[in-house]
CSV table of C-alpha atoms and ligand atoms in Angstrom, one decimal:
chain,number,residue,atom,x,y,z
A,1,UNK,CA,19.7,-4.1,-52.5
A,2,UNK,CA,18.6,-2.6,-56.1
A,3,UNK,CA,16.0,-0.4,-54.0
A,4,UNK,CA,18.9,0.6,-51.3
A,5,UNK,CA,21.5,1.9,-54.6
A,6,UNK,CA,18.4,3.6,-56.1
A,7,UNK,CA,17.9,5.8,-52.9
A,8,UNK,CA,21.5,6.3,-52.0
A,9,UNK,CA,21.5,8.0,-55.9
A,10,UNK,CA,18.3,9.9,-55.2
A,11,UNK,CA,20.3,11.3,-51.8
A,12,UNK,CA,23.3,12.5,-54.0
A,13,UNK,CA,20.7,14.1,-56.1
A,14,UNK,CA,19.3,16.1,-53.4
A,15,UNK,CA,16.2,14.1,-53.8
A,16,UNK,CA,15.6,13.6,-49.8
A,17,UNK,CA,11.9,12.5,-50.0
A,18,UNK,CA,12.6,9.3,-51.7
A,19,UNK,CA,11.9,6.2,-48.9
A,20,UNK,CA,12.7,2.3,-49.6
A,21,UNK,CA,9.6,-0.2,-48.3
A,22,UNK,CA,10.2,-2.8,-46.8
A,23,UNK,CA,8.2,-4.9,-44.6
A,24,UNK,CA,10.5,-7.0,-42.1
A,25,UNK,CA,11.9,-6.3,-39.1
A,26,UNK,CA,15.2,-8.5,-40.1
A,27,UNK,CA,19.2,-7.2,-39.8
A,28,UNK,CA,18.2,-5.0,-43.6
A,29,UNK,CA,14.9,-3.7,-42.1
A,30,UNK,CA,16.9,-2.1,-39.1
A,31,UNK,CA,19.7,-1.1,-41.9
A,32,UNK,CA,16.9,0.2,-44.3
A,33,UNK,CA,15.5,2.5,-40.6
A,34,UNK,CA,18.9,3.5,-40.3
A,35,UNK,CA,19.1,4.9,-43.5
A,36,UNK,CA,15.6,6.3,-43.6
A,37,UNK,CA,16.5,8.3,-40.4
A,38,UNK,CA,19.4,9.6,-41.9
A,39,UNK,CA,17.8,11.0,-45.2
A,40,UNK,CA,15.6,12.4,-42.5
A,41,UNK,CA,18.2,14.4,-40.6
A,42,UNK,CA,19.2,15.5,-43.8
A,43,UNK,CA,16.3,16.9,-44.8
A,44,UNK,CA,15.4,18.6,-41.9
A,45,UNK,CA,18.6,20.1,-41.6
A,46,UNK,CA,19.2,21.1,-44.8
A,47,UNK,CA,15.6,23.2,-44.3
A,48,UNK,CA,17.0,25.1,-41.5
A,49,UNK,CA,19.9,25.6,-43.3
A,50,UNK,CA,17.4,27.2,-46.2
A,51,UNK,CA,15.3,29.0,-43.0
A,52,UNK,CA,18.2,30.4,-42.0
A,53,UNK,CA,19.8,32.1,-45.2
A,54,UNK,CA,16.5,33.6,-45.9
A,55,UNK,CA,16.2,35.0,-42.5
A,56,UNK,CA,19.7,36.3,-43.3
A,57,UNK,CA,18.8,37.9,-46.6
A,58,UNK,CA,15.9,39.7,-45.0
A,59,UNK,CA,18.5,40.9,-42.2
A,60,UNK,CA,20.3,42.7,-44.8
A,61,UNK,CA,17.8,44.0,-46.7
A,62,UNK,CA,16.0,45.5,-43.5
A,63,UNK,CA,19.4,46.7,-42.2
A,64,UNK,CA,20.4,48.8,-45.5
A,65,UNK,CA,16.7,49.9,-44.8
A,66,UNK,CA,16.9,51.5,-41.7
A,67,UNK,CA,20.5,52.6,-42.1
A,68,UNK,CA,19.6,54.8,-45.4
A,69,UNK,CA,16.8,56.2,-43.8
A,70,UNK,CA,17.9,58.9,-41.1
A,71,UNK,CA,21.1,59.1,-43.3
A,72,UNK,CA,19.0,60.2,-45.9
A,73,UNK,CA,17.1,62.8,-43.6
A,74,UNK,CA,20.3,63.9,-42.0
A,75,UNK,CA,21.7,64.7,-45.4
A,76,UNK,CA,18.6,66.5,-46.4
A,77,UNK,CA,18.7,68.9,-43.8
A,78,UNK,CA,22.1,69.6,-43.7
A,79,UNK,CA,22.1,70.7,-47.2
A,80,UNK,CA,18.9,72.9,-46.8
A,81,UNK,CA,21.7,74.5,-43.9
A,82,UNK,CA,23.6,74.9,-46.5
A,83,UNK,CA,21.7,76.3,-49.3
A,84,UNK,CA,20.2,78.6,-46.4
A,85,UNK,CA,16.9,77.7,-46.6
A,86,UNK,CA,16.4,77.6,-42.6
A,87,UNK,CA,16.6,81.6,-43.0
A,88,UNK,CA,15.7,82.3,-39.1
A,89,UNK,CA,17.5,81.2,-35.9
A,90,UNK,CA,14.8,79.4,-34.9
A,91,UNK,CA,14.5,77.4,-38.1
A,92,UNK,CA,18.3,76.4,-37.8
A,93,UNK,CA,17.2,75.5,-34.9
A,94,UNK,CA,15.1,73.1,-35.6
A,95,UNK,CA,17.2,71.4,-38.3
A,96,UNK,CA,19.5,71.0,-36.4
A,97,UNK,CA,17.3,69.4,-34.1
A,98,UNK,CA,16.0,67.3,-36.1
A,99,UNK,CA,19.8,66.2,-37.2
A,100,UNK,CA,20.5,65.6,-33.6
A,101,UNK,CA,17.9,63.2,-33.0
A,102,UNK,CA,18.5,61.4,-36.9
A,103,UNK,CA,22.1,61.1,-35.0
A,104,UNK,CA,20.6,59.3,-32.0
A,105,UNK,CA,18.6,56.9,-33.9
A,106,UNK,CA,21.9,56.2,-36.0
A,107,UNK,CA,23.9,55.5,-32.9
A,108,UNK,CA,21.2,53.2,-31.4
A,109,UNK,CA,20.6,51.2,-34.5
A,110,UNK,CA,24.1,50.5,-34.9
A,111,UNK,CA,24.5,50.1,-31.4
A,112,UNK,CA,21.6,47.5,-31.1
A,113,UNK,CA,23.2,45.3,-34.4
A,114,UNK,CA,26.5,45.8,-32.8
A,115,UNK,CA,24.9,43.4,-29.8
A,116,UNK,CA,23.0,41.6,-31.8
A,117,UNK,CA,26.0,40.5,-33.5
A,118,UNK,CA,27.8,39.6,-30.5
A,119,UNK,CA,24.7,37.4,-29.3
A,120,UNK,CA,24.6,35.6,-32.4
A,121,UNK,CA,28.2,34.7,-32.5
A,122,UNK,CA,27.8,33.9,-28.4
A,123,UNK,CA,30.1,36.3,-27.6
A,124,UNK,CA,27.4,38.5,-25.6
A,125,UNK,CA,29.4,38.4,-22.4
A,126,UNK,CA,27.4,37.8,-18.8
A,127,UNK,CA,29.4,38.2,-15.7
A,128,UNK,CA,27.5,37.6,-12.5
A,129,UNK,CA,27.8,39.1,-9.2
A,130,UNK,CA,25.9,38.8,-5.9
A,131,UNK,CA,23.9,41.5,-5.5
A,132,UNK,CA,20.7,42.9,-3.6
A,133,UNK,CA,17.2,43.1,-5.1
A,134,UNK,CA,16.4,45.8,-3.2
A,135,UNK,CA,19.4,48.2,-3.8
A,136,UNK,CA,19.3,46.8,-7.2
A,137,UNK,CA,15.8,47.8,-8.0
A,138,UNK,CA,16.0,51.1,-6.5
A,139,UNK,CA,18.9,51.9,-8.3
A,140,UNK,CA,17.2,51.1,-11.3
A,141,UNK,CA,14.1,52.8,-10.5
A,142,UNK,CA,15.4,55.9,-9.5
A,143,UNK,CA,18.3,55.9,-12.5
A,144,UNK,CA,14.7,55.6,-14.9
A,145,UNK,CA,13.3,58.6,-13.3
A,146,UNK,CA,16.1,60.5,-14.2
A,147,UNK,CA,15.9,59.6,-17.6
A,148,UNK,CA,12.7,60.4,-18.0
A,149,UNK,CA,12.3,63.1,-16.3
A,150,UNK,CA,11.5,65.7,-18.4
A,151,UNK,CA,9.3,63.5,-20.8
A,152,UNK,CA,6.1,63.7,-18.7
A,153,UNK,CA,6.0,60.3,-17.8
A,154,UNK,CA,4.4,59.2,-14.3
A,155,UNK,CA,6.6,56.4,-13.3
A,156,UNK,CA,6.2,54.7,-9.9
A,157,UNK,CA,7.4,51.9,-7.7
A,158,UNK,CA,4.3,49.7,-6.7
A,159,UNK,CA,6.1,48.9,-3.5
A,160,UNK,CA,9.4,48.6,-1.9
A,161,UNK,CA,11.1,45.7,-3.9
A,162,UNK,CA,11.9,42.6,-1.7
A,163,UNK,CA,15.6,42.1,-0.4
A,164,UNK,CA,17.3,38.6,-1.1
A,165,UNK,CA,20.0,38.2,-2.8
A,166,UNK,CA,20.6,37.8,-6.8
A,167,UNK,CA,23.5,36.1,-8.9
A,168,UNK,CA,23.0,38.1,-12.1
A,169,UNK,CA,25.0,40.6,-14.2
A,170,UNK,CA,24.1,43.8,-13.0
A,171,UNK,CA,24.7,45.7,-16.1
A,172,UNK,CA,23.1,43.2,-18.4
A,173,UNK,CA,19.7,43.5,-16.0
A,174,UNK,CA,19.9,47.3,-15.8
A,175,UNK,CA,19.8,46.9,-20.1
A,176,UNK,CA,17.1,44.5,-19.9
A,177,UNK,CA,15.0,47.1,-17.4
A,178,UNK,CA,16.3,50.1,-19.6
A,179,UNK,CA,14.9,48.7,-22.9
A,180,UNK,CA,11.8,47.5,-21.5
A,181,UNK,CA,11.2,51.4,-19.7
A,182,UNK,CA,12.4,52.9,-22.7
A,183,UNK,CA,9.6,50.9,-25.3
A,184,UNK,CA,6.8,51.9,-22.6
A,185,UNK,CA,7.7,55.3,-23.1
A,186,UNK,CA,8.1,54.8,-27.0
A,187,UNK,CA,5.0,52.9,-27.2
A,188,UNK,CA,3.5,56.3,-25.3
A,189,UNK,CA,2.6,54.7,-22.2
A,190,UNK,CA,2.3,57.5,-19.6
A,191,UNK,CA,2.0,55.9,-16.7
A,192,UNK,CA,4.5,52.9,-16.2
A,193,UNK,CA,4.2,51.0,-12.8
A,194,UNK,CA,7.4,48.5,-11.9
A,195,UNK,CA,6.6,46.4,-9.9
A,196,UNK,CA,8.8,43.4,-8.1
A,197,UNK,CA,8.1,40.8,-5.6
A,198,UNK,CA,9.0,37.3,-4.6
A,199,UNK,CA,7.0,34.3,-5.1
A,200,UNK,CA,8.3,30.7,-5.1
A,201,UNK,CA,12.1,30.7,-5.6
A,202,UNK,CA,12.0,33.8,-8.0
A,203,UNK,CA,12.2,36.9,-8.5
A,204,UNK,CA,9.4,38.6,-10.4
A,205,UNK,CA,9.6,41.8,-12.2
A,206,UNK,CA,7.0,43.5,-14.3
A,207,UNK,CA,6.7,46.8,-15.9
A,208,UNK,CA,3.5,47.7,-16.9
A,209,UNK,CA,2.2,51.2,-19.8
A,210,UNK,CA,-0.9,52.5,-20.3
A,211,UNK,CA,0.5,53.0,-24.0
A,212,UNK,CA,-0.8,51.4,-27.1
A,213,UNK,CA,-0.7,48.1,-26.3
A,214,UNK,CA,0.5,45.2,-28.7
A,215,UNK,CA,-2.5,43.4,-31.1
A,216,UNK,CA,-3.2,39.9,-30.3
A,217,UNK,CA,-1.7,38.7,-33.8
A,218,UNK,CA,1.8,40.0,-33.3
A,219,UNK,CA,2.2,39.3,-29.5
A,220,UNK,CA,3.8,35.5,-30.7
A,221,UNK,CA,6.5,37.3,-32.6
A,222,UNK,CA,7.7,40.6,-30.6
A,223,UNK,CA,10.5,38.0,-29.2
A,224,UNK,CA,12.1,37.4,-32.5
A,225,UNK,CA,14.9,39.3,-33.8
A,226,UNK,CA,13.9,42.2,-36.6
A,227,UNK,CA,10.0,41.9,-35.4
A,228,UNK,CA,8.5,45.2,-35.6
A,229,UNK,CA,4.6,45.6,-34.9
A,230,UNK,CA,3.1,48.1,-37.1
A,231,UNK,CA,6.2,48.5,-39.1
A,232,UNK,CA,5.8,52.4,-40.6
A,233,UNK,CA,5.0,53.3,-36.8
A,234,UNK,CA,8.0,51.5,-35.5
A,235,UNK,CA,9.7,52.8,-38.2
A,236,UNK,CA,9.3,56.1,-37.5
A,237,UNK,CA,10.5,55.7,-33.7
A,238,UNK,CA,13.3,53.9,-34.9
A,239,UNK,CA,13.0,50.9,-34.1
A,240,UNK,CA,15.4,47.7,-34.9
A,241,UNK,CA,13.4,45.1,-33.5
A,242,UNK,CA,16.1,43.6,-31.8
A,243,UNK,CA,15.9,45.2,-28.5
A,244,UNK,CA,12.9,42.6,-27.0
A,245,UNK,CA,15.1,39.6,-28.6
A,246,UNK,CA,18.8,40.8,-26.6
A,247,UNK,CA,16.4,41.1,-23.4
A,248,UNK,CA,14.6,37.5,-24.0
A,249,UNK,CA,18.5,36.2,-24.3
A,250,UNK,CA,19.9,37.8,-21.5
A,251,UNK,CA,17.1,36.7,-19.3
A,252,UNK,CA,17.1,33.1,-20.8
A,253,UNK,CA,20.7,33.2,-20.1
A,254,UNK,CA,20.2,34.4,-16.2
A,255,UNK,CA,18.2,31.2,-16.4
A,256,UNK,CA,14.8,33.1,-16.1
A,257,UNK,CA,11.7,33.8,-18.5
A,258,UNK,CA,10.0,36.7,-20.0
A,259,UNK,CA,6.2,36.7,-21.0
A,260,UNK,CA,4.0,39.4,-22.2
A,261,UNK,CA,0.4,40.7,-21.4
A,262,UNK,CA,-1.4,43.0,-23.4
A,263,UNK,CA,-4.4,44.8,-24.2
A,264,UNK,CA,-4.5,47.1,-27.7
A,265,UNK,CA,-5.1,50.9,-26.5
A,266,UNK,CA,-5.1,50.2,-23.2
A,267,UNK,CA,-1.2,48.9,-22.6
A,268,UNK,CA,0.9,46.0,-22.5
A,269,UNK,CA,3.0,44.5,-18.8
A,270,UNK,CA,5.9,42.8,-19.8
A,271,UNK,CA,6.7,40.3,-16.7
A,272,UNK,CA,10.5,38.7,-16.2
A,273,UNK,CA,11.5,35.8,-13.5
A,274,UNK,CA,15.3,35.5,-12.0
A,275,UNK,CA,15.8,32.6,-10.1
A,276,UNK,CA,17.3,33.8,-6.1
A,277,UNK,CA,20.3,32.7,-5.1
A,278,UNK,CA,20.4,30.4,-3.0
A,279,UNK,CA,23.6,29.4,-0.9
A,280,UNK,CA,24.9,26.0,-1.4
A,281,UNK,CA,26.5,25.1,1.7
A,282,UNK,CA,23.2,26.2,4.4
A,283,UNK,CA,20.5,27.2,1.6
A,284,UNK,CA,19.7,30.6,2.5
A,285,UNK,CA,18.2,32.7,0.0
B,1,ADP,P1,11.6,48.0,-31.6
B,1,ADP,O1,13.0,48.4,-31.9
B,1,ADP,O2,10.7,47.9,-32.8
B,1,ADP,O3,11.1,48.7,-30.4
B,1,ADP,P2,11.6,45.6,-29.9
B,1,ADP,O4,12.2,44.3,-30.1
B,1,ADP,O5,12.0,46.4,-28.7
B,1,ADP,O6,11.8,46.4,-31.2
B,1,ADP,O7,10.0,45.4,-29.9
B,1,ADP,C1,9.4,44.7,-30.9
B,1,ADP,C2,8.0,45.2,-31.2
B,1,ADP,O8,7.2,44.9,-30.0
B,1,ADP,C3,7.9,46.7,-31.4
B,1,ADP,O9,8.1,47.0,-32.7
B,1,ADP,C4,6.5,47.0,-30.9
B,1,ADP,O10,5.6,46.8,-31.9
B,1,ADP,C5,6.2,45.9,-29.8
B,1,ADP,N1,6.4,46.5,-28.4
B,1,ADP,C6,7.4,46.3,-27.6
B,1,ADP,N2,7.2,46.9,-26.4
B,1,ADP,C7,6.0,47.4,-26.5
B,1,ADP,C8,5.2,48.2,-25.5
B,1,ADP,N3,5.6,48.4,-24.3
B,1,ADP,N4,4.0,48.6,-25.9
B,1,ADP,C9,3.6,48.3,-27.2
B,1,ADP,N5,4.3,47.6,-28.1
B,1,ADP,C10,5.5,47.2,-27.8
């Protein structure tokens, strides 16, 4: 009983390594488990607790990073506009330019946290719908050409996607497809080959670059929230590191998985499964 006081006190104390032996497997031995398990539960919780404010801390400090940074670009050139130092056309030009895109990577940052946010509070909304895979797909495929039209990418359709039918948010794929397009493009793949085709009950969809490729050492982490590889790189194409953690949680949340394969210099394929839908009442897919 001493020995059980003495740990309850070394609890309070926030001491939650201290265990009580004792041998038998009597009504205090189960009592003395109990307790153990609890100090336990504690313990580990009180370390994710620690896990998470540090995480949080970093968050901050990273997002005060990359907010000052084009801000501080932006303001740079707008006072050599001022001061006149772009002297030709040309060189106003280019500032402004340069101010334009500063913008862009602004709005995308804060539009990236702005998700972010809402998927950490759970409020990242998913509405399904029945839709196609085919139309779907081609959709999507032909929207990304647009995009990227004038980029000189090569980007191609391995085949004509399968048709059966998919209970997914449309918009929330065409972001998922969107993000992943856009870092094969920002991670200067030239050639980037979709690809989607049925096998078992799902629907697999891959999209492969020929663009640096991802080193063996970070491919664990690209998933996490605020993981950038080569950070003054990713930097540079501003980057939050959020976008590959919003498209693992809206494909988790369709019920599906995304996995990566990759090869540095040669390119990475990043492959995602949605289950098909499959009527209740006679099972057609
Ligand atoms: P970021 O905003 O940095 O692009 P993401 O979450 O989209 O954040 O990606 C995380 C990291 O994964 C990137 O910083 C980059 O290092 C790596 N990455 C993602 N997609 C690719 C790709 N297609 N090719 C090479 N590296 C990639």
């Amino acid at each position: 009983m001493k020995d059980i006081y003495k740990a309850t006190e070394e609890v309070i104390e926030g001491n939650l390594d201290y265990t009580i032996t004792y041998g038998k497997q009597d009504e205090i031995g189960r009592f003395i488990h109990g307790f153990d398990l609890m100090r336990d539960h504690l313990k580990k919780s009180i370390e994710h607790q620690q896990q998470y404010e540090r995480a949080r801390k970093q968050l901050i400090a990273s997002i005060s990073h990359d907010l000052r940074t084009p801000l501080a670009s932006i303001k740079g050139y707008v006072e050599g506009l001022e001061d006149g130092i772009a002297k030709t056309e040309d060189m106003q030009k280019k500032y402004l330019r340069v101010i334009r895109s500063k913008t862009d990577q602004l709005d995308r940052l804060i539009e990236d946290l702005f998700e972010f946010s809402k998927f950490e509070l759970e409020q990242l909304s998913i509405d399904k719908a029945l839709v196609n895979s085919q139309d779907f797909f081609m959709d999507v495929y032909q929207n990304a050409k647009l995009d990227h039209q004038n980029e000189g990418i090569d980007l191609d359709l391995a085949g004509q996607p399968p048709s059966v039918s998919l209970m997914i948010d449309s918009g929330r794929i065409k972001q998922v497809m969107a993000n992943l397009i856009d870092n094969a493009v920002k991670y200067e793949g030239k050639k980037i080959v979709l690809n989607v085709e049925k096998k078992g009950g799902q629907l697999l969809v891959s999209i492969r670059d020929n663009g640096l490729g991802i080193k063996e050492e970070d491919r664990p982490f690209i998933f996490n929230a605020f993981f950038r590889g080569e950070k003054s790189r990713s930097r540079e194409s501003g980057g939050t590191g959020l976008g590959l953690a919003i498209v693992k949680y809206i494909i988790e949340a369709h019920g599906g998985e995304i996995s990566v394969k990759s090869e540095p210099e040669k390119g990475s394929e990043f492959i995602f499964t949605l289950p098909l839908y499959v009527n209740q009442r006679d099972g057609l897919h």
